[in-house]
Amino acid sequence: MSISFSNTVPYGHDTIHCFAVGPISTNCYAYVSGEACLVIDPGFDGKALASQLEHQNLTTIVATHGHGDHVGGVAELMRPSTAFLINEKDLELAQSPNAAGHRPGESLPPTPTGFLSEGNIVSVGTARFRIIETPGHTPGGVCLVGQGSAEGLCFTGDTLFAGSAGRTDLPGGNFDQLIQSLARLRKELTLDCVVLPGHGGATSMREELATNRFYQ
Ligand SMILES: [Zn+2]
Protein backbone atom coordinates (compact mmCIF):
# COMPACT_ATOMS: atom_id res chain seq x y z
CA MET A 1 0.00 0.00 0.00
CA SER A 2 1.50 3.26 -1.07
CA ILE A 3 -0.26 5.44 1.44
CA SER A 4 1.84 7.95 3.25
CA PHE A 5 0.52 9.71 6.27
CA SER A 6 1.52 13.23 5.31
CA ASN A 7 0.24 15.44 8.05
CA THR A 8 -2.50 16.51 10.37
CA VAL A 9 -3.14 20.18 10.97
CA PRO A 10 -5.65 21.90 13.22
CA TYR A 11 -7.99 24.40 11.58
CA GLY A 12 -9.63 26.33 14.39
CA HIS A 13 -11.51 23.67 16.35
CA ASP A 14 -11.49 21.34 13.34
CA THR A 15 -8.76 19.07 12.04
CA ILE A 16 -7.50 18.36 8.54
CA HIS A 17 -5.70 15.11 7.81
CA CYS A 18 -3.92 14.82 4.49
CA PHE A 19 -2.87 11.48 3.02
CA ALA A 20 -0.85 11.14 -0.16
CA VAL A 21 -2.23 8.07 -1.92
CA GLY A 22 -1.39 6.06 -5.01
CA PRO A 23 1.29 6.22 -7.69
CA ILE A 24 0.83 9.92 -8.46
CA SER A 25 0.41 11.07 -4.85
CA THR A 26 -3.18 12.21 -4.89
CA ASN A 27 -4.04 14.29 -1.84
CA CYS A 28 -6.85 12.63 0.05
CA TYR A 29 -8.17 14.93 2.77
CA ALA A 30 -10.20 14.03 5.83
CA TYR A 31 -11.89 17.09 7.35
CA VAL A 32 -13.01 16.40 10.90
CA SER A 33 -15.42 18.76 12.64
CA GLY A 34 -17.28 17.91 15.81
CA GLU A 35 -18.30 14.27 15.59
CA ALA A 36 -18.26 14.07 11.82
CA CYS A 37 -15.68 13.42 9.12
CA LEU A 38 -15.80 14.38 5.44
CA VAL A 39 -13.33 12.65 3.11
CA ILE A 40 -12.35 14.33 -0.13
CA ASP A 41 -10.82 12.38 -3.03
CA PRO A 42 -9.95 8.95 -1.64
CA GLY A 43 -8.07 8.15 -4.82
CA PHE A 44 -6.47 4.83 -4.05
CA ASP A 45 -5.68 2.53 -1.18
CA GLY A 46 -9.17 2.60 0.29
CA LYS A 47 -8.34 -0.20 2.74
CA ALA A 48 -5.40 1.69 4.19
CA LEU A 49 -7.47 4.87 4.39
CA ALA A 50 -10.29 2.95 6.08
CA SER A 51 -7.90 1.71 8.72
CA GLN A 52 -6.46 5.20 9.27
CA LEU A 53 -10.00 6.56 9.65
CA GLU A 54 -11.61 3.64 11.50
CA HIS A 55 -12.39 5.73 14.58
CA GLN A 56 -13.92 8.57 12.61
CA ASN A 57 -17.63 9.00 11.96
CA LEU A 58 -17.33 9.06 8.19
CA THR A 59 -20.51 10.82 7.11
CA THR A 60 -19.65 11.92 3.57
CA ILE A 61 -17.19 11.23 0.76
CA VAL A 62 -16.86 13.85 -1.99
CA ALA A 63 -14.96 13.37 -5.24
CA THR A 64 -13.83 16.68 -6.74
CA HIS A 65 -13.98 14.98 -10.15
CA GLY A 66 -14.25 11.57 -11.74
CA HIS A 67 -10.65 10.63 -12.54
CA GLY A 68 -9.64 7.27 -11.15
CA ASP A 69 -6.91 8.69 -8.96
CA HIS A 70 -9.62 10.60 -7.05
CA VAL A 71 -12.27 7.87 -6.74
CA GLY A 72 -10.34 4.56 -6.68
CA GLY A 73 -10.55 4.18 -2.90
CA VAL A 74 -14.21 5.09 -2.45
CA ALA A 75 -15.61 1.55 -2.61
CA GLU A 76 -13.37 0.24 0.17
CA LEU A 77 -13.90 3.30 2.34
CA MET A 78 -17.70 3.41 2.11
CA ARG A 79 -19.84 2.41 5.07
CA PRO A 80 -23.59 1.78 4.94
CA SER A 81 -24.37 5.23 6.32
CA THR A 82 -21.81 7.17 4.27
CA ALA A 83 -22.94 9.50 1.49
CA PHE A 84 -20.88 9.50 -1.70
CA LEU A 85 -21.24 12.65 -3.80
CA ILE A 86 -19.87 13.70 -7.18
CA ASN A 87 -21.00 15.99 -9.99
CA GLU A 88 -23.20 13.96 -12.33
CA LYS A 89 -21.27 15.31 -15.33
CA ASP A 90 -18.27 13.22 -14.19
CA LEU A 91 -20.19 10.05 -13.37
CA GLU A 92 -19.25 8.35 -16.62
CA LEU A 93 -15.55 9.10 -16.08
CA ALA A 94 -15.74 7.77 -12.53
CA GLN A 95 -17.36 4.54 -13.60
CA SER A 96 -15.21 3.86 -16.65
CA PRO A 97 -12.27 1.55 -16.01
CA ASN A 98 -10.52 3.10 -19.02
CA ALA A 99 -10.75 6.71 -17.82
CA ALA A 100 -7.62 8.55 -16.76
CA GLY A 101 -6.16 7.68 -13.41
CA HIS A 102 -7.82 4.30 -12.90
CA ARG A 103 -5.37 1.65 -11.85
CA PRO A 104 -5.87 -1.91 -13.12
CA GLY A 105 -7.45 -3.98 -10.37
CA GLU A 106 -8.64 -0.95 -8.40
CA SER A 107 -12.33 -1.01 -7.53
CA LEU A 108 -14.62 1.30 -9.43
CA PRO A 109 -16.61 3.56 -7.13
CA PRO A 110 -20.13 2.57 -6.08
CA THR A 111 -23.16 4.36 -7.44
CA PRO A 112 -23.20 7.82 -5.83
CA THR A 113 -25.83 8.40 -3.18
CA GLY A 114 -26.35 11.92 -4.56
CA PHE A 115 -25.01 14.44 -7.04
CA LEU A 116 -23.27 17.75 -6.47
CA SER A 117 -24.04 20.88 -8.40
CA GLU A 118 -23.43 24.60 -8.23
CA GLY A 119 -24.48 26.13 -4.91
CA ASN A 120 -24.98 22.87 -3.01
CA ILE A 121 -23.76 22.85 0.59
CA VAL A 122 -21.96 19.88 2.10
CA SER A 123 -22.00 20.02 5.90
CA VAL A 124 -19.68 18.34 8.36
CA GLY A 125 -19.95 19.26 12.04
CA THR A 126 -19.74 23.04 12.26
CA ALA A 127 -18.14 23.33 8.82
CA ARG A 128 -19.94 23.82 5.54
CA PHE A 129 -18.60 23.62 2.04
CA ARG A 130 -20.23 25.46 -0.84
CA ILE A 131 -19.88 23.68 -4.17
CA ILE A 132 -18.77 25.68 -7.14
CA GLU A 133 -18.56 24.01 -10.53
CA THR A 134 -15.13 24.44 -12.09
CA PRO A 135 -15.06 22.54 -15.41
CA GLY A 136 -11.97 22.43 -17.60
CA HIS A 137 -9.83 19.61 -16.25
CA THR A 138 -12.97 17.47 -16.49
CA PRO A 139 -16.58 18.46 -17.35
CA GLY A 140 -17.81 17.90 -13.79
CA GLY A 141 -14.96 19.23 -11.67
CA VAL A 142 -15.96 21.03 -8.48
CA CYS A 143 -14.21 23.04 -5.76
CA LEU A 144 -15.35 23.10 -2.13
CA VAL A 145 -15.36 26.58 -0.61
CA GLY A 146 -15.31 26.55 3.18
CA GLN A 147 -17.88 28.34 5.32
CA GLY A 148 -18.64 28.29 9.02
CA SER A 149 -15.68 26.77 10.86
CA ALA A 150 -14.07 26.01 7.48
CA GLU A 151 -14.21 29.66 6.37
CA GLY A 152 -11.00 30.67 4.61
CA LEU A 153 -10.08 27.45 2.89
CA CYS A 154 -10.88 25.82 -0.43
CA PHE A 155 -10.35 22.30 -1.75
CA THR A 156 -9.56 22.78 -5.43
CA GLY A 157 -9.13 19.22 -6.73
CA ASP A 158 -7.24 19.25 -10.04
CA THR A 159 -8.42 22.74 -11.04
CA LEU A 160 -5.77 24.82 -9.26
CA PHE A 161 -2.39 23.64 -7.94
CA ALA A 162 0.43 25.49 -6.28
CA GLY A 163 2.18 27.05 -9.29
CA SER A 164 0.07 25.26 -11.88
CA ALA A 165 -3.39 24.12 -12.94
CA GLY A 166 -5.04 20.94 -14.12
CA ARG A 167 -4.21 19.46 -17.50
CA THR A 168 -6.82 19.76 -20.20
CA ASP A 169 -5.53 17.24 -22.73
CA LEU A 170 -7.44 14.26 -21.30
CA PRO A 171 -10.92 13.28 -22.59
CA GLY A 172 -13.45 15.90 -21.48
CA GLY A 173 -10.77 18.50 -20.84
CA ASN A 174 -11.31 22.04 -22.10
CA PHE A 175 -8.65 24.73 -21.79
CA ASP A 176 -10.99 27.71 -22.20
CA GLN A 177 -13.28 26.36 -19.49
CA LEU A 178 -10.30 25.82 -17.20
CA ILE A 179 -9.23 29.45 -17.63
CA GLN A 180 -12.79 30.57 -16.85
CA SER A 181 -12.84 28.35 -13.76
CA LEU A 182 -9.55 29.81 -12.55
CA ALA A 183 -11.01 33.29 -13.02
CA ARG A 184 -14.02 32.18 -11.02
CA LEU A 185 -11.75 31.10 -8.14
CA ARG A 186 -10.02 34.49 -8.24
CA LYS A 187 -13.44 36.11 -7.83
CA GLU A 188 -14.79 33.74 -5.18
CA LEU A 189 -11.79 33.36 -2.87
CA THR A 190 -10.12 35.88 -0.63
CA LEU A 191 -6.39 36.59 -0.93
CA ASP A 192 -5.75 34.81 2.35
CA CYS A 193 -7.77 31.75 1.36
CA VAL A 194 -5.85 28.54 1.98
CA VAL A 195 -5.88 26.44 -1.18
CA LEU A 196 -5.72 22.67 -0.71
CA PRO A 197 -5.20 21.06 -4.12
CA GLY A 198 -5.58 17.49 -5.37
CA HIS A 199 -1.84 17.08 -5.85
CA GLY A 200 1.14 18.87 -4.31
CA GLY A 201 1.38 21.24 -1.40
CA ALA A 202 -1.04 23.74 0.05
CA THR A 203 -0.88 27.35 -1.07
CA SER A 204 -2.86 30.59 -0.87
CA MET A 205 -4.70 32.68 -3.43
CA ARG A 206 -2.32 35.55 -2.72
CA GLU A 207 0.66 33.35 -3.65
CA GLU A 208 -1.03 31.97 -6.76
CA LEU A 209 -2.16 35.37 -8.06
CA ALA A 210 1.42 36.58 -7.66
CA THR A 211 3.29 33.59 -9.07
CA ASN A 212 1.08 31.08 -10.91
CA ARG A 213 1.63 31.42 -14.68
CA PHE A 214 -2.08 30.73 -15.27
CA TYR A 215 -2.84 33.99 -13.44
CA GLN A 216 -0.27 36.16 -15.21
ZN1 LIG B 1 -7.73 14.62 -12.48
Coordinates of C-alpha atoms and ligand atoms in Angstrom, one line a residue:
M1 CA 0.0 0.0 0.0
S2 CA 1.5 3.3 -1.1
I3 CA -0.3 5.4 1.4
S4 CA 1.8 7.9 3.2
F5 CA 0.5 9.7 6.3
S6 CA 1.5 13.2 5.3
N7 CA 0.2 15.4 8.1
T8 CA -2.5 16.5 10.4
V9 CA -3.1 20.2 11.0
P10 CA -5.6 21.9 13.2
Y11 CA -8.0 24.4 11.6
G12 CA -9.6 26.3 14.4
H13 CA -11.5 23.7 16.3
D14 CA -11.5 21.3 13.3
T15 CA -8.8 19.1 12.0
I16 CA -7.5 18.4 8.5
H17 CA -5.7 15.1 7.8
C18 CA -3.9 14.8 4.5
F19 CA -2.9 11.5 3.0
A20 CA -0.8 11.1 -0.2
V21 CA -2.2 8.1 -1.9
G22 CA -1.4 6.1 -5.0
P23 CA 1.3 6.2 -7.7
I24 CA 0.8 9.9 -8.5
S25 CA 0.4 11.1 -4.9
T26 CA -3.2 12.2 -4.9
N27 CA -4.0 14.3 -1.8
C28 CA -6.9 12.6 0.1
Y29 CA -8.2 14.9 2.8
A30 CA -10.2 14.0 5.8
Y31 CA -11.9 17.1 7.3
V32 CA -13.0 16.4 10.9
S33 CA -15.4 18.8 12.6
G34 CA -17.3 17.9 15.8
E35 CA -18.3 14.3 15.6
A36 CA -18.3 14.1 11.8
C37 CA -15.7 13.4 9.1
L38 CA -15.8 14.4 5.4
V39 CA -13.3 12.6 3.1
I40 CA -12.3 14.3 -0.1
D41 CA -10.8 12.4 -3.0
P42 CA -10.0 8.9 -1.6
G43 CA -8.1 8.2 -4.8
F44 CA -6.5 4.8 -4.0
D45 CA -5.7 2.5 -1.2
G46 CA -9.2 2.6 0.3
K47 CA -8.3 -0.2 2.7
A48 CA -5.4 1.7 4.2
L49 CA -7.5 4.9 4.4
A50 CA -10.3 2.9 6.1
S51 CA -7.9 1.7 8.7
Q52 CA -6.5 5.2 9.3
L53 CA -10.0 6.6 9.7
E54 CA -11.6 3.6 11.5
H55 CA -12.4 5.7 14.6
Q56 CA -13.9 8.6 12.6
N57 CA -17.6 9.0 12.0
L58 CA -17.3 9.1 8.2
T59 CA -20.5 10.8 7.1
T60 CA -19.7 11.9 3.6
I61 CA -17.2 11.2 0.8
V62 CA -16.9 13.8 -2.0
A63 CA -15.0 13.4 -5.2
T64 CA -13.8 16.7 -6.7
H65 CA -14.0 15.0 -10.1
G66 CA -14.3 11.6 -11.7
H67 CA -10.7 10.6 -12.5
G68 CA -9.6 7.3 -11.2
D69 CA -6.9 8.7 -9.0
H70 CA -9.6 10.6 -7.0
V71 CA -12.3 7.9 -6.7
G72 CA -10.3 4.6 -6.7
G73 CA -10.6 4.2 -2.9
V74 CA -14.2 5.1 -2.4
A75 CA -15.6 1.6 -2.6
E76 CA -13.4 0.2 0.2
L77 CA -13.9 3.3 2.3
M78 CA -17.7 3.4 2.1
R79 CA -19.8 2.4 5.1
P80 CA -23.6 1.8 4.9
S81 CA -24.4 5.2 6.3
T82 CA -21.8 7.2 4.3
A83 CA -22.9 9.5 1.5
F84 CA -20.9 9.5 -1.7
L85 CA -21.2 12.7 -3.8
I86 CA -19.9 13.7 -7.2
N87 CA -21.0 16.0 -10.0
E88 CA -23.2 14.0 -12.3
K89 CA -21.3 15.3 -15.3
D90 CA -18.3 13.2 -14.2
L91 CA -20.2 10.0 -13.4
E92 CA -19.2 8.4 -16.6
L93 CA -15.6 9.1 -16.1
A94 CA -15.7 7.8 -12.5
Q95 CA -17.4 4.5 -13.6
S96 CA -15.2 3.9 -16.6
P97 CA -12.3 1.5 -16.0
N98 CA -10.5 3.1 -19.0
A99 CA -10.8 6.7 -17.8
A100 CA -7.6 8.5 -16.8
G101 CA -6.2 7.7 -13.4
H102 CA -7.8 4.3 -12.9
R103 CA -5.4 1.6 -11.8
P104 CA -5.9 -1.9 -13.1
G105 CA -7.5 -4.0 -10.4
E106 CA -8.6 -0.9 -8.4
S107 CA -12.3 -1.0 -7.5
L108 CA -14.6 1.3 -9.4
P109 CA -16.6 3.6 -7.1
P110 CA -20.1 2.6 -6.1
T111 CA -23.2 4.4 -7.4
P112 CA -23.2 7.8 -5.8
T113 CA -25.8 8.4 -3.2
G114 CA -26.3 11.9 -4.6
F115 CA -25.0 14.4 -7.0
L116 CA -23.3 17.8 -6.5
S117 CA -24.0 20.9 -8.4
E118 CA -23.4 24.6 -8.2
G119 CA -24.5 26.1 -4.9
N120 CA -25.0 22.9 -3.0
I121 CA -23.8 22.9 0.6
V122 CA -22.0 19.9 2.1
S123 CA -22.0 20.0 5.9
V124 CA -19.7 18.3 8.4
G125 CA -19.9 19.3 12.0
T126 CA -19.7 23.0 12.3
A127 CA -18.1 23.3 8.8
R128 CA -19.9 23.8 5.5
F129 CA -18.6 23.6 2.0
R130 CA -20.2 25.5 -0.8
I131 CA -19.9 23.7 -4.2
I132 CA -18.8 25.7 -7.1
E133 CA -18.6 24.0 -10.5
T134 CA -15.1 24.4 -12.1
P135 CA -15.1 22.5 -15.4
G136 CA -12.0 22.4 -17.6
H137 CA -9.8 19.6 -16.2
T138 CA -13.0 17.5 -16.5
P139 CA -16.6 18.5 -17.4
G140 CA -17.8 17.9 -13.8
G141 CA -15.0 19.2 -11.7
V142 CA -16.0 21.0 -8.5
C143 CA -14.2 23.0 -5.8
L144 CA -15.3 23.1 -2.1
V145 CA -15.4 26.6 -0.6
G146 CA -15.3 26.5 3.2
Q147 CA -17.9 28.3 5.3
G148 CA -18.6 28.3 9.0
S149 CA -15.7 26.8 10.9
A150 CA -14.1 26.0 7.5
E151 CA -14.2 29.7 6.4
G152 CA -11.0 30.7 4.6
L153 CA -10.1 27.4 2.9
C154 CA -10.9 25.8 -0.4
F155 CA -10.3 22.3 -1.7
T156 CA -9.6 22.8 -5.4
G157 CA -9.1 19.2 -6.7
D158 CA -7.2 19.3 -10.0
T159 CA -8.4 22.7 -11.0
L160 CA -5.8 24.8 -9.3
F161 CA -2.4 23.6 -7.9
A162 CA 0.4 25.5 -6.3
G163 CA 2.2 27.0 -9.3
S164 CA 0.1 25.3 -11.9
A165 CA -3.4 24.1 -12.9
G166 CA -5.0 20.9 -14.1
R167 CA -4.2 19.5 -17.5
T168 CA -6.8 19.8 -20.2
D169 CA -5.5 17.2 -22.7
L170 CA -7.4 14.3 -21.3
P171 CA -10.9 13.3 -22.6
G172 CA -13.5 15.9 -21.5
G173 CA -10.8 18.5 -20.8
N174 CA -11.3 22.0 -22.1
F175 CA -8.6 24.7 -21.8
D176 CA -11.0 27.7 -22.2
Q177 CA -13.3 26.4 -19.5
L178 CA -10.3 25.8 -17.2
I179 CA -9.2 29.4 -17.6
Q180 CA -12.8 30.6 -16.8
S181 CA -12.8 28.4 -13.8
L182 CA -9.6 29.8 -12.5
A183 CA -11.0 33.3 -13.0
R184 CA -14.0 32.2 -11.0
L185 CA -11.8 31.1 -8.1
R186 CA -10.0 34.5 -8.2
K187 CA -13.4 36.1 -7.8
E188 CA -14.8 33.7 -5.2
L189 CA -11.8 33.4 -2.9
T190 CA -10.1 35.9 -0.6
L191 CA -6.4 36.6 -0.9
D192 CA -5.7 34.8 2.3
C193 CA -7.8 31.8 1.4
V194 CA -5.8 28.5 2.0
V195 CA -5.9 26.4 -1.2
L196 CA -5.7 22.7 -0.7
P197 CA -5.2 21.1 -4.1
G198 CA -5.6 17.5 -5.4
H199 CA -1.8 17.1 -5.8
G200 CA 1.1 18.9 -4.3
G201 CA 1.4 21.2 -1.4
A202 CA -1.0 23.7 0.1
T203 CA -0.9 27.4 -1.1
S204 CA -2.9 30.6 -0.9
M205 CA -4.7 32.7 -3.4
R206 CA -2.3 35.6 -2.7
E207 CA 0.7 33.3 -3.6
E208 CA -1.0 32.0 -6.8
L209 CA -2.2 35.4 -8.1
A210 CA 1.4 36.6 -7.7
T211 CA 3.3 33.6 -9.1
N212 CA 1.1 31.1 -10.9
R213 CA 1.6 31.4 -14.7
F214 CA -2.1 30.7 -15.3
Y215 CA -2.8 34.0 -13.4
Q216 CA -0.3 36.2 -15.2
Ligands
ZN1 ZN -7.7 14.6 -12.5

